XYZ file of C-alpha atoms in Angstrom:
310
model
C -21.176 9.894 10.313
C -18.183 7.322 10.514
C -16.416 7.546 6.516
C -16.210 4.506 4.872
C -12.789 3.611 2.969
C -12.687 1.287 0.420
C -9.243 -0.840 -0.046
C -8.762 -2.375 -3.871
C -5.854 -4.960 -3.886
C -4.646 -7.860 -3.310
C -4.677 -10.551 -0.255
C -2.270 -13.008 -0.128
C -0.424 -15.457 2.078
C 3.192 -14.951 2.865
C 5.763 -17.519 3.751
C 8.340 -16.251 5.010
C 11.958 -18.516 5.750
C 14.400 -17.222 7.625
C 17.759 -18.261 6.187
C 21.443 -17.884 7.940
C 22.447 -17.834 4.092
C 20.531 -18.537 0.991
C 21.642 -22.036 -0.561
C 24.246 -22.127 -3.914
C 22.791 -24.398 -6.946
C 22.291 -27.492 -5.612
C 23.589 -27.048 -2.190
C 21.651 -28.368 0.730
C 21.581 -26.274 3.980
C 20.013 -27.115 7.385
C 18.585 -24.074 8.756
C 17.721 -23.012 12.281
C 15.640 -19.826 11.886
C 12.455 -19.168 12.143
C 9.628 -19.692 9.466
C 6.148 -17.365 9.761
C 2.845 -18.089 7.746
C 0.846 -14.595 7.917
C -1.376 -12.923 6.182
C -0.512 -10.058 3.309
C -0.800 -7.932 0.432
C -1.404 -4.341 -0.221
C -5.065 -4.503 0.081
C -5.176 -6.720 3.189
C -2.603 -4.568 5.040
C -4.234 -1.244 4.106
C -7.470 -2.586 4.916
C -5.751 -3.474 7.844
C -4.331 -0.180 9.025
C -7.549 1.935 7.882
C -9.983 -0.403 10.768
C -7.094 0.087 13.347
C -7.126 3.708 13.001
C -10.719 3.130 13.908
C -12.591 3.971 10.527
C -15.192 1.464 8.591
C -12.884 -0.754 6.107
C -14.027 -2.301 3.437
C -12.012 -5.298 1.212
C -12.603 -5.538 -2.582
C -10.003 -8.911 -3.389
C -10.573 -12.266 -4.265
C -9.911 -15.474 -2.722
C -9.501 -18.905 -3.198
C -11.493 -21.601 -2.211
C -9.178 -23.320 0.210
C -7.862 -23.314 3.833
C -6.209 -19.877 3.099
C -8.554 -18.214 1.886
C -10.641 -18.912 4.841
C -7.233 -17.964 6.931
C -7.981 -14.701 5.716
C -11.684 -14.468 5.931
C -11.306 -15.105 9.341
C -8.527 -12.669 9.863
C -10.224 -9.484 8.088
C -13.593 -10.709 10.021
C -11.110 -10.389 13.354
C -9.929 -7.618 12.345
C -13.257 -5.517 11.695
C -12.579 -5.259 7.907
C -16.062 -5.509 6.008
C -16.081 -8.723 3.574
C -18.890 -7.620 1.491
C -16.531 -6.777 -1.277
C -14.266 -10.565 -0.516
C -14.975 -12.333 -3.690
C -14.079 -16.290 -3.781
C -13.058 -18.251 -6.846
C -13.602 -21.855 -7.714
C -10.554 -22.523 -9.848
C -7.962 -20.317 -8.606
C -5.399 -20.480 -5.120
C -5.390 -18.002 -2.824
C -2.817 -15.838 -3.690
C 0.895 -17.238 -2.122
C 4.337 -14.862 -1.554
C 7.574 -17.096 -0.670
C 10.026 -15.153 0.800
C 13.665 -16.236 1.778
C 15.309 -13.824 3.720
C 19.063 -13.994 4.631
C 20.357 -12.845 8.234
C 22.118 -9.510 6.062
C 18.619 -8.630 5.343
C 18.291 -9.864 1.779
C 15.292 -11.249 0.884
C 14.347 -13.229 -2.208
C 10.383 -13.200 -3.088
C 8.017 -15.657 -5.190
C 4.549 -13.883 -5.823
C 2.105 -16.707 -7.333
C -1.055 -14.493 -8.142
C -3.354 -17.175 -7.810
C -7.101 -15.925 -7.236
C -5.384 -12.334 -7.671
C -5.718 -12.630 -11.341
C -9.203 -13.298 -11.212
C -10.565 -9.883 -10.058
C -13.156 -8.181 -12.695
C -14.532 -5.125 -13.263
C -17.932 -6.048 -11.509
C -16.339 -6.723 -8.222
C -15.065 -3.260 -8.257
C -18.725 -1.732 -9.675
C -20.375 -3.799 -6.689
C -18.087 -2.551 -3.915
C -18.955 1.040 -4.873
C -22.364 0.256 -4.817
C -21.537 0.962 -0.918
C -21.208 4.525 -1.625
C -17.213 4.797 -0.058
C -16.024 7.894 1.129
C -12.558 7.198 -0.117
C -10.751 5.002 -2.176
C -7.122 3.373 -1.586
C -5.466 1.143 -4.225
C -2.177 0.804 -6.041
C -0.166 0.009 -8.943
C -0.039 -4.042 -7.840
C -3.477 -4.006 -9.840
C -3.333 -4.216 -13.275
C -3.589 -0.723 -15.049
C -7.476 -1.664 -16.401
C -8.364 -2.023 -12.755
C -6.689 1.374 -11.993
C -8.566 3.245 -15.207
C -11.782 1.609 -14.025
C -11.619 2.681 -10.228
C -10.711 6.041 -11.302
C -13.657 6.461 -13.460
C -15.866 5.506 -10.672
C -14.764 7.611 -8.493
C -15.066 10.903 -10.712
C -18.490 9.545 -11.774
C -19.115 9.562 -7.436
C -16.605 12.307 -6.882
C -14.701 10.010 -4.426
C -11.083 10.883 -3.815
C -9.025 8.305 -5.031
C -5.467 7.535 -3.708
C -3.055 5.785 -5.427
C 0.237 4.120 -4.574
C 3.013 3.530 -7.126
C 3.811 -0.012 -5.796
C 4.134 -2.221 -8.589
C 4.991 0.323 -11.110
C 7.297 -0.083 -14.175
C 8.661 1.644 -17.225
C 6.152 0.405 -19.439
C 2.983 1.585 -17.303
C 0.400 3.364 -19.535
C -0.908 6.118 -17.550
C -3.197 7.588 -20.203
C -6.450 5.835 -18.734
C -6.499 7.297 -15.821
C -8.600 10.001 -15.793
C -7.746 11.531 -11.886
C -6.625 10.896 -8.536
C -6.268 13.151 -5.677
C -3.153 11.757 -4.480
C 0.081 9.371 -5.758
C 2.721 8.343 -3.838
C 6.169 7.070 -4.686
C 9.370 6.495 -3.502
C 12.228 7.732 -5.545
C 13.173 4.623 -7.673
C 9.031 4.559 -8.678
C 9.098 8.141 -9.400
C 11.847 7.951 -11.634
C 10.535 4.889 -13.329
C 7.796 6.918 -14.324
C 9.315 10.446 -15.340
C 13.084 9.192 -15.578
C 14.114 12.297 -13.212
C 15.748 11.070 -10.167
C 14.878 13.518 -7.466
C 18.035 13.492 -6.054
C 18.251 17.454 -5.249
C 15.478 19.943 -4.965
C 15.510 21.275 -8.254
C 15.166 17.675 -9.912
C 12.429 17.265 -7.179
C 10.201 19.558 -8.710
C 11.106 18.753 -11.963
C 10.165 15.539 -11.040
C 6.664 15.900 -9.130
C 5.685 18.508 -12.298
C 6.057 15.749 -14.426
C 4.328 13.018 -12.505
C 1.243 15.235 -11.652
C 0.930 15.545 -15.503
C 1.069 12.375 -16.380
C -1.038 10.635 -13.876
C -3.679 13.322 -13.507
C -3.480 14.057 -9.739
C -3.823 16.850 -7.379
C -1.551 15.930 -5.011
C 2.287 14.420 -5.317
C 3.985 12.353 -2.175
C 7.344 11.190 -2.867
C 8.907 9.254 -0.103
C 13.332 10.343 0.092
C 13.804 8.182 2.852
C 15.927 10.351 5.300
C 15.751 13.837 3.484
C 11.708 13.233 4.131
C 8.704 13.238 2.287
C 8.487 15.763 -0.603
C 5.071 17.153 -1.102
C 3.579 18.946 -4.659
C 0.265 20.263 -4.581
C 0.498 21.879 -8.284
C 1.723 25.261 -6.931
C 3.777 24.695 -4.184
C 6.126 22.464 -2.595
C 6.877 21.271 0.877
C 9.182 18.547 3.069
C 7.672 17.075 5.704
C 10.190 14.814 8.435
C 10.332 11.625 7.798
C 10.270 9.452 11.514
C 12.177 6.011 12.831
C 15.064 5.318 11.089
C 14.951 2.242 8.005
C 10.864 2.833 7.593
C 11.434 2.595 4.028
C 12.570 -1.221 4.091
C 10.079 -2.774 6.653
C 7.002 -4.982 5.534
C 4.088 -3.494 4.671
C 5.171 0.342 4.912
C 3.828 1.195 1.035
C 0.001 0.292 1.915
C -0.001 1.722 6.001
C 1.641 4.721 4.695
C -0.923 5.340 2.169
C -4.139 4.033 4.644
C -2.690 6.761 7.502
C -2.524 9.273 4.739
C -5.779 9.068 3.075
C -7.675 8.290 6.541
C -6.191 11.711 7.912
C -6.219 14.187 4.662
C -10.538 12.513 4.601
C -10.430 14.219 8.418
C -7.908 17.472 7.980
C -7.801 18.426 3.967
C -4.445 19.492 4.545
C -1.276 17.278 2.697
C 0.916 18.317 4.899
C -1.049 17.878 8.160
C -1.518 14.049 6.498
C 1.876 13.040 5.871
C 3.300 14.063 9.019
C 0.829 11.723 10.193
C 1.878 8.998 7.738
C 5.321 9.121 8.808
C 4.445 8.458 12.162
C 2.644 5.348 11.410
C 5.164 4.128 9.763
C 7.882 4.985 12.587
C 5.512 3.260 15.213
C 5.285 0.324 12.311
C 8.786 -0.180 12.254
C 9.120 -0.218 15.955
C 6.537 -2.814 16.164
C 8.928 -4.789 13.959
C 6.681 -4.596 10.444
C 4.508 -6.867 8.758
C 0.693 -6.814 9.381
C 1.130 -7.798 12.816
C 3.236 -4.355 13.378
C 0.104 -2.162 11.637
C -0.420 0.288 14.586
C -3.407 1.514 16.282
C -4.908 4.988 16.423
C -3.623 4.857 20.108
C -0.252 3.838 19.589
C 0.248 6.560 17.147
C -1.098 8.922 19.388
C 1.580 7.391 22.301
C 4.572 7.756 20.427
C 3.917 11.430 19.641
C 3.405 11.979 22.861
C 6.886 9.866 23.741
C 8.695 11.637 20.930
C 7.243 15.124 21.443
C 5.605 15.484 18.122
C 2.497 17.628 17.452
């Protein structure tokens, strides 16, 4: 039978203006470059990437009641993503990211949480109801949201997988009660332990640490080109990383953590899982990022074949 993952996050709209140079105070600039209106947001894009690796998806966000919130019902309908779980508000916009991004590749954001903030406890107890086989969500959500998924999914014994996204030095970990898998990056893991895994030793150091304090079986930190460090409470690992700046394009956190959970739900094995994470993410990259880049199941499966990978 087909496994059902269940995405918790947000869906957004992103506006994104391309920008020779971002204005001084008060200076006025006429700009040539492109401007993109597309959909966004952790959940959306891991939503995304689980249905295009061919698996049942299913959306618990909320909405707004206005022309892009229907932007994105339409989109996740397109896309194959279940909207059972797709709550709509009354009150509150859809949420809206503003990006200005400068031609040297520095980008300015504007997150306005809109219908975001209006995601309760019973949309998250009603999208279980649907018996998931897995369950992908990240630090974006407030840490009451986190606690509460967690629960439910020891109460179901559903693997939860979390990503760090969104974390900061004040994050309370305590609530959480389990999680098969975290992944961070390095600045995320050391806001959380204050180890920078910067050599092996502090790697280890650091993934000891991190397993304590968030409760999980499983530790994936992302070193950009030293590759992915893996701690399964024993033993340690480094996996490749693939393509060459994966850590910087658009939506690499949630398709990252979609192609992980999708293949450990089919393999078990961590390590077996990653290696296939990276590879998303190089074949994202090359499709120039963004939730129009998330690849398929088939395009993964090309560029091993291009790039000789097993």
């Amino acid at each position: 039978m087909e496994k059902m993952f269940l995405t918790v996050g947000n869906t957004e709209i992103e506006f994104t203006c391309n920008l020779a140079k971002i204005p001084l105070v008060n200076e006025v600039t006429v700009e040539r470059g492109d401007r993109e209106i597309t959909p966004g947001g952790f959940g959306l894009v891991g939503a995304t990437a689980i249905a295009e690796l061919g698996a049942h998806s299913l959306l618990c966000t909320c909405l707004g009641d206005d022309r892009y919130g229907d932007l994105l019902t339409r989109f996740c309908r397109d896309k194959g993503i279940s909207l059972d779980s797709v709550y709509t508000d009354k009150h509150l916009p859809t949420a809206f990211m503003m990006t200005l991004a400068e031609d040297s590749g520095t980008r300015r954001s504007a997150f306005y949480p809109g219908a975001f903030e209006a995601v309760r406890h019973s949309f998250i107890e009603e999208a279980f109801a649907s018996r998931p086989d897995c369950v992908c969500t990240s630090l974006e959500m407030p840490i009451e949201h986190i606690n509460y998924i967690a629960e439910m999914c020891d109460l179901q014994d559903i693997p939860m997988f979390l990503d760090a996204c969104g974390v900061t030095p004040a994050t309370d970990f305590s609530g959480i009660c389990g999680c098969e898998a975290l992944v961070c990056d390095e600045a995320q893991a050391y806001r959380i332990t204050h180890i920078m895994p910067d050599t092996m030793e502090n790697c280890l150091k650091c993934a000891v640490k991190l397993a304590s304090a968030v409760k999980t079986k499983y530790v994936v930190m992302k070193l950009r080109e030293r590759g992915v460090y893996i701690y399964d409470g024993k033993y340690c690992s480094i996996a490749p990383n693939r393509g060459k700046n994966v850590a910087d394009v658009r939506a690499a956190a949630p398709v990252f953590l979609s192609a992980l959970a999708y293949t450990f739900m089919q393999t078990k094995s961590m390590e077996v899982a990653v290696k296939y994470a990276s590879v998303a993410l190089a074949v994202l990259e090359q499709n120039g990022g963004g939730v129009g880049g998330v690849p398929t199941a088939a395009a993964i499966g090309e560029y091993c074949k291009q790039n000789d990978i097993n």
